[in-house]
Amino acid sequence: MNDQFKVSIIVAVYNVEKYIHRCVNSLLCQTHHNIEVLLVDDGSIDGSAAICDEYAAKDSRVKAIHQKNGGVSSARQTGLEAASGEFVIHADPDDYVDADMIESLLTEALTTDADIVTCDFYMNEQVMKQHYKGSADLLKKLISVETICVCWNSMVRRDFIVKHHVAFTPSWLCMSEDFLFICRLLVAGAKAVHLQRPFYHYWVSNAGSLTNKRSEKKLRSLMEAIDELGKIVKSSDYDEFYTRKKYVVLYAYHGKMFKKAKMLYPEIRNRIELENIKEAARIYCQFPALKYYFNRTYFYCKRIFKIF
């Protein structure tokens, strides 16, 4: 029934030769066959580039794209510009998806006439449920870190992206690039609906994963995302981005960037100090996005207040 609709699946690839087979195999086994898998090799220096070429040679639905290392935003944008499907979704190369993911999200998009269809997902096999009521509520909850809707659990209508000139910018962003992308779509008026089923397996126990490595560049990326967000929405409508800023402060501290943590966002310092530590820990733990990064939040909160 939906075979006439092509779905472009973009995979930003960088030094993932140990995991990419699992990811791509899960994409090629989809029950919806009208797909294209765009493997964007972002200047890998291991065997990932050759693996991409091998898949492209074996399956006409796979296209291997090679570029100099520019980072995840650059790779995502390259894939987006090469996409030809009516709908677009991303997958990270060290994750994998269930066989009916594309078919289910596509059916939901066509049935509801949505521009964005999001879904629940697995984090190390634990189901992470997301909740929102409409696009405005999703935007609010994204900004306040109450839900996670990013490129790999969000199928997007490609002509909406093109019509509203939504892109992965700045190209150097290495964190929060997909959060910012989804926010831009919502601000442009995208209709979002949620399918309450998990399909995507987000794997975070890999010690070598980029997600587990904290750096000053990633810290700058988180801060830049907040600055860019301020260009498209009024911060006063979203509690001055307080939760996002506090998240950045904790990221800096958790990465042992103590001097930077102490200097970040002085306008929220008093508010942080006034919060009860136990209450802060409870709030942090209820946010899935923060639960992973700070699973010992109570101790981090207790320590971070001492640096102010």
Short mmCIF file of C-alpha atoms in Angstrom, two decimals:
data_model
loop_
_atom_site.label_atom_id
_atom_site.label_comp_id
_atom_site.label_asym_id
_atom_site.label_seq_id
_atom_site.Cartn_x
_atom_site.Cartn_y
_atom_site.Cartn_z
CA MET A 1 0.00 0.00 0.00
CA ASN A 2 2.76 2.44 0.94
CA ASP A 3 5.37 1.01 -1.41
CA GLN A 4 5.31 4.10 -3.64
CA PHE A 5 6.79 6.19 -0.82
CA LYS A 6 10.55 6.06 -0.51
CA VAL A 7 12.24 6.58 2.85
CA SER A 8 15.82 7.84 2.99
CA ILE A 9 17.85 6.53 5.94
CA ILE A 10 20.98 8.57 6.65
CA VAL A 11 23.88 7.03 8.56
CA ALA A 12 26.77 9.30 9.53
CA VAL A 13 29.76 6.96 9.62
CA TYR A 14 33.05 7.55 11.42
CA ASN A 15 35.40 4.80 12.62
CA VAL A 16 32.71 2.25 13.46
CA GLU A 17 33.95 -0.85 11.68
CA LYS A 18 33.11 -2.99 14.73
CA TYR A 19 29.43 -2.04 14.76
CA ILE A 20 28.32 -0.86 11.33
CA HIS A 21 27.39 -4.31 10.00
CA ARG A 22 24.73 -4.76 12.69
CA CYS A 23 23.29 -1.34 11.92
CA VAL A 24 23.16 -1.60 8.13
CA ASN A 25 21.92 -5.19 8.17
CA SER A 26 18.99 -4.12 10.35
CA LEU A 27 18.17 -1.34 7.89
CA LEU A 28 18.29 -3.60 4.84
CA CYS A 29 15.95 -6.10 6.53
CA GLN A 30 13.11 -3.60 6.81
CA THR A 31 9.62 -4.81 5.95
CA HIS A 32 9.21 -1.63 3.91
CA HIS A 33 11.47 -2.24 0.93
CA ASN A 34 11.33 1.15 -0.82
CA ILE A 35 14.25 2.65 1.03
CA GLU A 36 17.63 4.17 0.31
CA VAL A 37 20.42 3.87 2.84
CA LEU A 38 22.89 6.74 2.59
CA LEU A 39 26.16 5.82 4.27
CA VAL A 40 28.07 9.06 4.71
CA ASP A 41 31.67 8.20 5.50
CA ASP A 42 33.01 11.24 7.34
CA GLY A 43 36.70 10.65 6.69
CA SER A 44 37.01 7.40 8.63
CA ILE A 45 40.55 6.12 9.18
CA ASP A 46 39.61 2.52 10.00
CA GLY A 47 37.85 0.04 7.71
CA SER A 48 34.48 1.79 7.76
CA ALA A 49 34.86 3.40 4.31
CA ALA A 50 35.56 0.05 2.65
CA ILE A 51 32.58 -1.52 4.42
CA CYS A 52 30.33 1.24 3.08
CA ASP A 53 31.56 0.55 -0.44
CA GLU A 54 30.97 -3.18 0.00
CA TYR A 55 27.34 -2.62 0.95
CA ALA A 56 26.81 -0.23 -1.97
CA ALA A 57 28.23 -2.81 -4.38
CA LYS A 58 25.95 -5.56 -3.07
CA ASP A 59 22.64 -3.69 -2.71
CA SER A 60 21.34 -1.02 -5.09
CA ARG A 61 19.44 0.62 -2.24
CA VAL A 62 22.71 1.57 -0.55
CA LYS A 63 24.74 4.62 -1.56
CA ALA A 64 28.20 5.25 -0.12
CA ILE A 65 29.24 8.88 0.14
CA HIS A 66 32.78 9.81 1.16
CA GLN A 67 33.87 13.20 2.46
CA LYS A 68 36.68 14.74 4.46
CA ASN A 69 36.12 14.69 8.19
CA GLY A 70 33.72 17.49 9.04
CA GLY A 71 31.85 16.13 12.03
CA VAL A 72 28.41 14.66 12.59
CA SER A 73 26.46 17.79 11.58
CA SER A 74 28.33 18.01 8.30
CA ALA A 75 27.76 14.31 7.61
CA ARG A 76 24.05 14.54 8.43
CA GLN A 77 23.67 17.54 6.13
CA THR A 78 25.51 15.76 3.31
CA GLY A 79 23.12 12.86 3.63
CA LEU A 80 20.13 15.17 3.76
CA GLU A 81 21.17 16.90 0.55
CA ALA A 82 21.66 13.55 -1.19
CA ALA A 83 18.32 12.13 -0.02
CA SER A 84 15.60 11.51 -2.59
CA GLY A 85 12.90 9.90 -0.45
CA GLU A 86 9.59 11.44 0.54
CA PHE A 87 10.58 10.89 4.16
CA VAL A 88 13.93 11.00 5.97
CA ILE A 89 15.23 9.40 9.14
CA HIS A 90 18.71 8.91 10.59
CA ALA A 91 20.41 5.99 12.28
CA ASP A 92 23.65 6.01 14.26
CA PRO A 93 26.09 3.36 13.02
CA ASP A 94 26.58 1.69 16.40
CA ASP A 95 22.83 1.23 16.93
CA TYR A 96 20.23 -0.95 15.21
CA VAL A 97 16.50 -0.97 14.52
CA ASP A 98 13.59 -3.42 14.47
CA ALA A 99 12.48 -4.73 11.09
CA ASP A 100 9.11 -2.97 11.09
CA MET A 101 10.33 0.47 12.19
CA ILE A 102 10.21 2.20 8.80
CA GLU A 103 6.89 0.64 7.79
CA SER A 104 5.24 1.57 11.09
CA LEU A 105 6.47 5.18 11.16
CA LEU A 106 5.60 5.70 7.50
CA THR A 107 2.08 4.33 7.98
CA GLU A 108 1.57 6.65 10.95
CA ALA A 109 2.82 9.64 8.97
CA LEU A 110 0.50 8.95 6.04
CA THR A 111 -2.48 8.19 8.27
CA THR A 112 -2.14 11.35 10.36
CA ASP A 113 -0.68 13.62 7.64
CA ALA A 114 2.17 14.41 10.02
CA ASP A 115 5.43 16.12 9.14
CA ILE A 116 7.25 14.40 12.01
CA VAL A 117 6.52 11.00 13.51
CA THR A 118 8.45 10.14 16.66
CA CYS A 119 8.59 6.89 18.59
CA ASP A 120 9.78 5.38 21.84
CA PHE A 121 13.15 3.65 21.86
CA TYR A 122 15.34 1.23 23.75
CA MET A 123 18.34 2.39 25.72
CA ASN A 124 20.44 -0.70 26.34
CA GLU A 125 17.21 -2.69 25.95
CA GLN A 126 15.30 -0.61 28.51
CA VAL A 127 12.24 1.02 26.96
CA MET A 128 12.39 4.80 27.08
CA LYS A 129 8.87 6.15 26.67
CA GLN A 130 8.30 9.68 25.41
CA HIS A 131 5.18 11.74 26.00
CA TYR A 132 3.85 14.96 24.50
CA LYS A 133 0.59 16.39 23.23
CA GLY A 134 1.09 18.11 19.90
CA SER A 135 3.91 20.12 18.39
CA ALA A 136 3.87 23.03 20.86
CA ASP A 137 4.08 20.67 23.82
CA LEU A 138 6.88 18.73 22.14
CA LEU A 139 8.90 21.90 21.62
CA LYS A 140 8.42 22.88 25.24
CA LYS A 141 9.44 19.46 26.52
CA LEU A 142 12.45 19.27 24.22
CA ILE A 143 13.75 22.57 25.51
CA SER A 144 13.16 21.59 29.14
CA VAL A 145 14.75 18.14 28.58
CA GLU A 146 11.54 16.30 29.47
CA THR A 147 11.49 14.20 26.32
CA ILE A 148 13.92 12.93 23.70
CA CYS A 149 13.04 13.32 20.06
CA VAL A 150 16.12 13.38 17.88
CA CYS A 151 17.02 12.37 14.34
CA TRP A 152 17.10 8.63 14.93
CA ASN A 153 13.64 8.31 16.48
CA SER A 154 11.97 10.91 14.25
CA MET A 155 10.84 10.34 10.67
CA VAL A 156 10.45 13.67 8.85
CA ARG A 157 8.67 14.63 5.63
CA ARG A 158 11.49 15.75 3.34
CA ASP A 159 9.55 18.38 1.38
CA PHE A 160 8.82 20.18 4.69
CA ILE A 161 12.56 20.32 5.37
CA VAL A 162 13.26 21.68 1.89
CA LYS A 163 10.37 24.17 1.89
CA HIS A 164 11.44 25.70 5.21
CA HIS A 165 15.20 25.52 4.55
CA VAL A 166 15.91 23.61 7.74
CA ALA A 167 19.50 22.41 7.96
CA PHE A 168 22.16 21.13 10.33
CA THR A 169 23.89 24.39 11.14
CA PRO A 170 26.41 25.42 12.32
CA SER A 171 28.21 22.58 10.58
CA TRP A 172 30.76 22.17 13.40
CA LEU A 173 28.21 21.17 16.03
CA CYS A 174 29.01 17.76 17.48
CA MET A 175 26.29 17.61 20.15
CA SER A 176 22.66 18.78 20.25
CA GLU A 177 22.70 19.18 16.46
CA ASP A 178 19.68 16.90 16.10
CA PHE A 179 17.83 18.50 19.02
CA LEU A 180 18.30 21.87 17.32
CA PHE A 181 17.21 20.44 13.96
CA ILE A 182 13.94 19.11 15.40
CA CYS A 183 13.31 22.41 17.22
CA ARG A 184 13.73 24.32 13.97
CA LEU A 185 11.20 22.05 12.28
CA LEU A 186 8.69 22.61 15.08
CA VAL A 187 9.17 26.38 15.05
CA ALA A 188 8.56 26.29 11.28
CA GLY A 189 5.16 24.73 11.98
CA ALA A 190 5.77 21.00 11.55
CA LYS A 191 2.94 18.75 12.73
CA ALA A 192 4.34 16.14 15.12
CA VAL A 193 2.69 12.94 16.28
CA HIS A 194 4.02 10.18 18.49
CA LEU A 195 3.81 6.42 17.99
CA GLN A 196 4.00 4.77 21.39
CA ARG A 197 6.14 1.83 20.36
CA PRO A 198 9.89 1.32 20.66
CA PHE A 199 11.76 0.35 17.48
CA TYR A 200 15.19 1.91 17.79
CA HIS A 201 17.95 0.32 19.88
CA TYR A 202 20.23 3.04 21.23
CA TRP A 203 23.33 1.36 22.57
CA VAL A 204 25.37 3.32 25.11
CA SER A 205 27.46 0.74 26.97
CA ASN A 206 30.18 0.84 24.31
CA ALA A 207 33.12 2.40 26.15
CA GLY A 208 34.54 3.70 22.89
CA SER A 209 31.36 5.45 21.87
CA LEU A 210 31.65 9.17 21.14
CA THR A 211 28.70 9.67 23.48
CA ASN A 212 30.87 8.63 26.40
CA LYS A 213 33.70 11.04 25.62
CA ARG A 214 33.33 14.55 26.98
CA SER A 215 35.32 17.43 25.54
CA GLU A 216 35.47 21.20 25.39
CA LYS A 217 34.29 21.06 21.78
CA LYS A 218 31.17 19.23 22.85
CA LEU A 219 30.68 21.72 25.66
CA ARG A 220 30.89 24.56 23.13
CA SER A 221 28.44 22.70 20.94
CA LEU A 222 25.91 22.45 23.76
CA MET A 223 26.29 26.15 24.46
CA GLU A 224 26.01 27.08 20.78
CA ALA A 225 22.81 25.08 20.48
CA ILE A 226 21.30 27.19 23.25
CA ASP A 227 22.44 30.37 21.51
CA GLU A 228 20.93 29.19 18.22
CA LEU A 229 17.72 28.25 20.01
CA GLY A 230 17.51 31.80 21.28
CA LYS A 231 17.41 33.03 17.69
CA ILE A 232 14.20 31.16 16.88
CA VAL A 233 12.21 31.28 20.14
CA LYS A 234 11.89 33.70 23.02
CA SER A 235 13.83 32.41 26.00
CA SER A 236 11.33 34.11 28.31
CA ASP A 237 8.65 31.74 26.99
CA TYR A 238 10.74 28.75 28.06
CA ASP A 239 11.99 29.65 31.53
CA GLU A 240 15.06 31.33 30.02
CA PHE A 241 16.30 27.87 28.93
CA TYR A 242 17.11 27.22 32.58
CA THR A 243 17.12 23.42 32.43
CA ARG A 244 19.25 23.39 29.28
CA LYS A 245 21.76 25.74 30.86
CA LYS A 246 21.89 23.72 34.05
CA TYR A 247 22.47 20.62 31.94
CA VAL A 248 25.47 22.32 30.32
CA VAL A 249 26.91 23.25 33.71
CA LEU A 250 26.64 19.67 34.90
CA TYR A 251 28.16 18.41 31.65
CA ALA A 252 31.18 20.64 32.21
CA TYR A 253 31.56 19.50 35.79
CA HIS A 254 31.10 15.84 34.94
CA GLY A 255 33.83 16.25 32.30
CA LYS A 256 36.12 17.72 34.98
CA MET A 257 36.13 21.14 33.28
CA PHE A 258 35.80 22.78 36.68
CA LYS A 259 36.96 26.29 35.79
CA LYS A 260 34.55 26.45 32.87
CA ALA A 261 31.70 25.07 34.95
CA LYS A 262 32.26 27.80 37.49
CA MET A 263 32.07 30.52 34.83
CA LEU A 264 29.06 29.21 32.90
CA TYR A 265 25.75 31.05 33.01
CA PRO A 266 26.20 33.27 36.08
CA GLU A 267 22.58 34.39 35.67
CA ILE A 268 21.34 31.02 36.93
CA ARG A 269 23.89 30.56 39.70
CA ASN A 270 21.69 31.89 42.49
CA ARG A 271 18.80 29.79 41.34
CA ILE A 272 20.91 26.65 41.38
CA GLU A 273 22.26 27.47 44.84
CA LEU A 274 18.76 27.96 46.21
CA GLU A 275 17.52 24.61 45.02
CA ASN A 276 17.44 21.83 47.54
CA ILE A 277 20.02 19.17 46.59
CA LYS A 278 17.71 16.25 47.09
CA GLU A 279 14.95 17.91 45.08
CA ALA A 280 17.42 18.70 42.31
CA ALA A 281 18.55 15.07 42.24
CA ARG A 282 14.95 13.89 41.99
CA ILE A 283 14.23 16.25 39.10
CA TYR A 284 17.36 15.28 37.21
CA CYS A 285 16.67 11.58 37.58
CA GLN A 286 13.23 11.88 36.04
CA PHE A 287 14.68 13.29 32.80
CA PRO A 288 15.80 10.40 30.56
CA ALA A 289 18.30 12.63 28.76
CA LEU A 290 20.08 13.39 32.02
CA LYS A 291 19.60 10.05 33.69
CA TYR A 292 22.21 8.47 31.44
CA TYR A 293 24.81 11.20 31.77
CA PHE A 294 24.40 11.64 35.49
CA ASN A 295 23.22 8.39 37.02
CA ARG A 296 24.76 9.48 40.32
CA THR A 297 23.17 12.90 40.19
CA TYR A 298 22.86 13.36 43.92
CA PHE A 299 26.63 13.28 44.36
CA TYR A 300 27.31 15.52 41.36
CA CYS A 301 24.75 18.07 42.54
CA LYS A 302 26.25 18.03 46.02
CA ARG A 303 29.72 18.65 44.66
CA ILE A 304 28.86 21.13 41.93
CA PHE A 305 27.20 23.51 44.36
CA LYS A 306 30.57 23.78 46.11
CA ILE A 307 32.25 25.29 43.04
CA PHE A 308 30.03 28.36 43.03
#
